[in-house]
GROMACS .gro file of C-alpha atoms in nm:
model
  148
    1UNK     CA    1  -0.457   4.381   0.603
    2UNK     CA    2  -0.505   4.339   0.187
    3UNK     CA    3  -0.551   3.941   0.240
    4UNK     CA    4  -0.858   4.012   0.446
    5UNK     CA    5  -0.987   4.228   0.217
    6UNK     CA    6  -0.960   3.962  -0.082
    7UNK     CA    7  -1.093   3.701   0.158
    8UNK     CA    8  -1.408   3.882   0.212
    9UNK     CA    9  -1.456   3.965  -0.165
   10UNK     CA   10  -1.452   3.621  -0.235
   11UNK     CA   11  -1.714   3.556   0.026
   12UNK     CA   12  -1.953   3.820  -0.076
   13UNK     CA   13  -1.907   3.680  -0.423
   14UNK     CA   14  -2.020   3.324  -0.336
   15UNK     CA   15  -2.318   3.466  -0.113
   16UNK     CA   16  -2.477   3.605  -0.447
   17UNK     CA   17  -2.415   3.332  -0.664
   18UNK     CA   18  -2.747   3.100  -0.747
   19UNK     CA   19  -2.780   2.829  -0.500
   20UNK     CA   20  -2.801   2.429  -0.603
   21UNK     CA   21  -3.006   2.192  -0.362
   22UNK     CA   22  -3.043   1.810  -0.491
   23UNK     CA   23  -3.400   1.698  -0.327
   24UNK     CA   24  -3.217   1.358  -0.205
   25UNK     CA   25  -3.409   1.092  -0.145
   26UNK     CA   26  -3.627   1.144  -0.458
   27UNK     CA   27  -3.367   1.282  -0.681
   28UNK     CA   28  -3.044   1.030  -0.634
   29UNK     CA   29  -2.696   1.165  -0.700
   30UNK     CA   30  -2.530   0.933  -0.972
   31UNK     CA   31  -2.147   0.936  -0.913
   32UNK     CA   32  -1.900   0.907  -1.196
   33UNK     CA   33  -1.678   0.616  -1.275
   34UNK     CA   34  -1.409   0.798  -1.067
   35UNK     CA   35  -1.587   0.780  -0.760
   36UNK     CA   36  -1.484   0.566  -0.488
   37UNK     CA   37  -1.790   0.389  -0.282
   38UNK     CA   38  -1.757   0.098  -0.086
   39UNK     CA   39  -1.528  -0.193  -0.190
   40UNK     CA   40  -1.682  -0.497  -0.344
   41UNK     CA   41  -1.554  -0.812  -0.470
   42UNK     CA   42  -1.580  -0.925  -0.892
   43UNK     CA   43  -1.741  -1.230  -0.998
   44UNK     CA   44  -1.705  -1.333  -1.339
   45UNK     CA   45  -2.066  -1.329  -1.529
   46UNK     CA   46  -1.992  -1.632  -1.759
   47UNK     CA   47  -1.814  -1.878  -1.473
   48UNK     CA   48  -1.955  -1.738  -1.167
   49UNK     CA   49  -1.604  -1.766  -1.000
   50UNK     CA   50  -1.483  -1.495  -0.824
   51UNK     CA   51  -1.161  -1.337  -0.938
   52UNK     CA   52  -0.979  -1.310  -0.606
   53UNK     CA   53  -0.698  -1.519  -0.532
   54UNK     CA   54  -0.658  -1.442  -0.177
   55UNK     CA   55  -0.308  -1.313  -0.188
   56UNK     CA   56  -0.369  -1.101   0.055
   57UNK     CA   57  -0.232  -0.788  -0.084
   58UNK     CA   58  -0.522  -0.580  -0.007
   59UNK     CA   59  -0.511  -0.696   0.375
   60UNK     CA   60  -0.159  -0.578   0.389
   61UNK     CA   61  -0.203  -0.219   0.215
   62UNK     CA   62  -0.512  -0.146   0.376
   63UNK     CA   63  -0.404   0.153   0.646
   64UNK     CA   64  -0.705   0.122   0.868
   65UNK     CA   65  -0.680  -0.261   0.887
   66UNK     CA   66  -1.049  -0.331   0.765
   67UNK     CA   67  -0.971  -0.628   0.568
   68UNK     CA   68  -0.929  -0.959   0.649
   69UNK     CA   69  -0.875  -1.244   0.406
   70UNK     CA   70  -0.857  -1.644   0.494
   71UNK     CA   71  -0.736  -1.837   0.197
   72UNK     CA   72  -0.831  -2.198   0.120
   73UNK     CA   73  -0.729  -2.423  -0.165
   74UNK     CA   74  -0.954  -2.511  -0.487
   75UNK     CA   75  -0.923  -2.749  -0.754
   76UNK     CA   76  -0.967  -2.476  -1.029
   77UNK     CA   77  -0.686  -2.324  -1.211
   78UNK     CA   78  -0.628  -2.066  -0.988
   79UNK     CA   79  -0.551  -2.278  -0.737
   80UNK     CA   80  -0.661  -2.041  -0.430
   81UNK     CA   81  -0.954  -1.885  -0.325
   82UNK     CA   82  -1.089  -1.663  -0.047
   83UNK     CA   83  -1.218  -1.882   0.220
   84UNK     CA   84  -1.346  -1.600   0.435
   85UNK     CA   85  -1.302  -1.233   0.313
   86UNK     CA   86  -1.481  -0.963   0.564
   87UNK     CA   87  -1.432  -0.588   0.528
   88UNK     CA   88  -1.535  -0.365   0.832
   89UNK     CA   89  -1.696  -0.071   0.679
   90UNK     CA   90  -1.662   0.111   0.998
   91UNK     CA   91  -1.293   0.112   0.999
   92UNK     CA   92  -1.265   0.161   0.587
   93UNK     CA   93  -1.189   0.499   0.454
   94UNK     CA   94  -1.235   0.429   0.118
   95UNK     CA   95  -0.879   0.514  -0.010
   96UNK     CA   96  -0.887   0.292  -0.278
   97UNK     CA   97  -0.486   0.118  -0.194
   98UNK     CA   98  -0.697  -0.239  -0.205
   99UNK     CA   99  -0.819  -0.155  -0.549
  100UNK     CA  100  -0.454  -0.025  -0.690
  101UNK     CA  101  -0.269  -0.287  -0.547
  102UNK     CA  102  -0.486  -0.603  -0.611
  103UNK     CA  103  -0.299  -0.780  -0.912
  104UNK     CA  104  -0.667  -0.967  -1.043
  105UNK     CA  105  -0.850  -0.635  -1.063
  106UNK     CA  106  -1.072  -0.844  -0.803
  107UNK     CA  107  -1.166  -0.569  -0.569
  108UNK     CA  108  -1.327  -0.267  -0.668
  109UNK     CA  109  -1.456   0.048  -0.539
  110UNK     CA  110  -1.835   0.024  -0.645
  111UNK     CA  111  -2.078   0.349  -0.703
  112UNK     CA  112  -2.256   0.268  -0.361
  113UNK     CA  113  -2.247   0.542  -0.122
  114UNK     CA  114  -2.558   0.479   0.105
  115UNK     CA  115  -2.462   0.268   0.389
  116UNK     CA  116  -2.621   0.270   0.746
  117UNK     CA  117  -2.589   0.036   1.057
  118UNK     CA  118  -2.774   0.013   1.327
  119UNK     CA  119  -2.540  -0.258   1.502
  120UNK     CA  120  -2.138  -0.274   1.446
  121UNK     CA  121  -2.186  -0.625   1.339
  122UNK     CA  122  -2.418  -0.518   1.047
  123UNK     CA  123  -2.103  -0.327   0.938
  124UNK     CA  124  -1.894  -0.619   0.859
  125UNK     CA  125  -1.948  -0.735   0.530
  126UNK     CA  126  -1.867  -1.089   0.416
  127UNK     CA  127  -1.833  -1.262   0.104
  128UNK     CA  128  -2.244  -1.273   0.083
  129UNK     CA  129  -2.267  -0.862   0.067
  130UNK     CA  130  -1.918  -0.839  -0.141
  131UNK     CA  131  -1.941  -1.047  -0.434
  132UNK     CA  132  -2.057  -0.847  -0.754
  133UNK     CA  133  -2.091  -0.964  -1.117
  134UNK     CA  134  -1.885  -0.796  -1.317
  135UNK     CA  135  -2.130  -0.659  -1.566
  136UNK     CA  136  -2.281  -0.473  -1.312
  137UNK     CA  137  -1.916  -0.316  -1.230
  138UNK     CA  138  -1.861  -0.245  -1.615
  139UNK     CA  139  -1.814   0.129  -1.572
  140UNK     CA  140  -1.554   0.106  -1.309
  141UNK     CA  141  -1.355  -0.172  -1.456
  142UNK     CA  142  -1.367   0.030  -1.813
  143UNK     CA  143  -1.234   0.336  -1.611
  144UNK     CA  144  -0.941   0.112  -1.444
  145UNK     CA  145  -0.848  -0.006  -1.779
  146UNK     CA  146  -0.836   0.346  -1.920
  147UNK     CA  147  -0.546   0.462  -1.642
  148UNK     CA  148  -0.358   0.158  -1.579
   0.00000   0.00000   0.00000
C-alpha cells in the first residue's frame, strides 16, 4: 500500500512542474557529441580518401545485420578499400557497435536524426550518402578520442 502512495506523489509532483515544449520545425534540437545519430563514413579532408580499409568488422559486429561491405584492392598505402559499403537504415538500431569496433575510426555515429523514407529502397544508404568529410564530424571525433 505505501508504494502506491509514493508512486502517486511522484505523479502529482510531475503534474505541477513547468512544461517544456520545443517548437520543432522552427526550433531544432542540437544534439551533444555523445548522441548517436545515423552512421557515416569518414573521408580525410586533405587527401579526400576514405578511412575505411574494408576489414568487415562493422558488418560482423552489427546485431541487426544492417551493414554490407565488399572489399577491393587499391594502389594506395592502405591496400584495400570498400568497393561497396551499404547500410540499411531501416534495420540499423543505432547501437554504435560498428563505431566501437572500427580500428581506423572510419565509421562514426553522426548528429543526424531526421530520416524519412517513402520507399524501403531509399533507406539503403550507399557510399554516395555515407561519405562525410572529417571536418564536419570534428565534435564526434574529439569525443571518441577523449573516451578511447
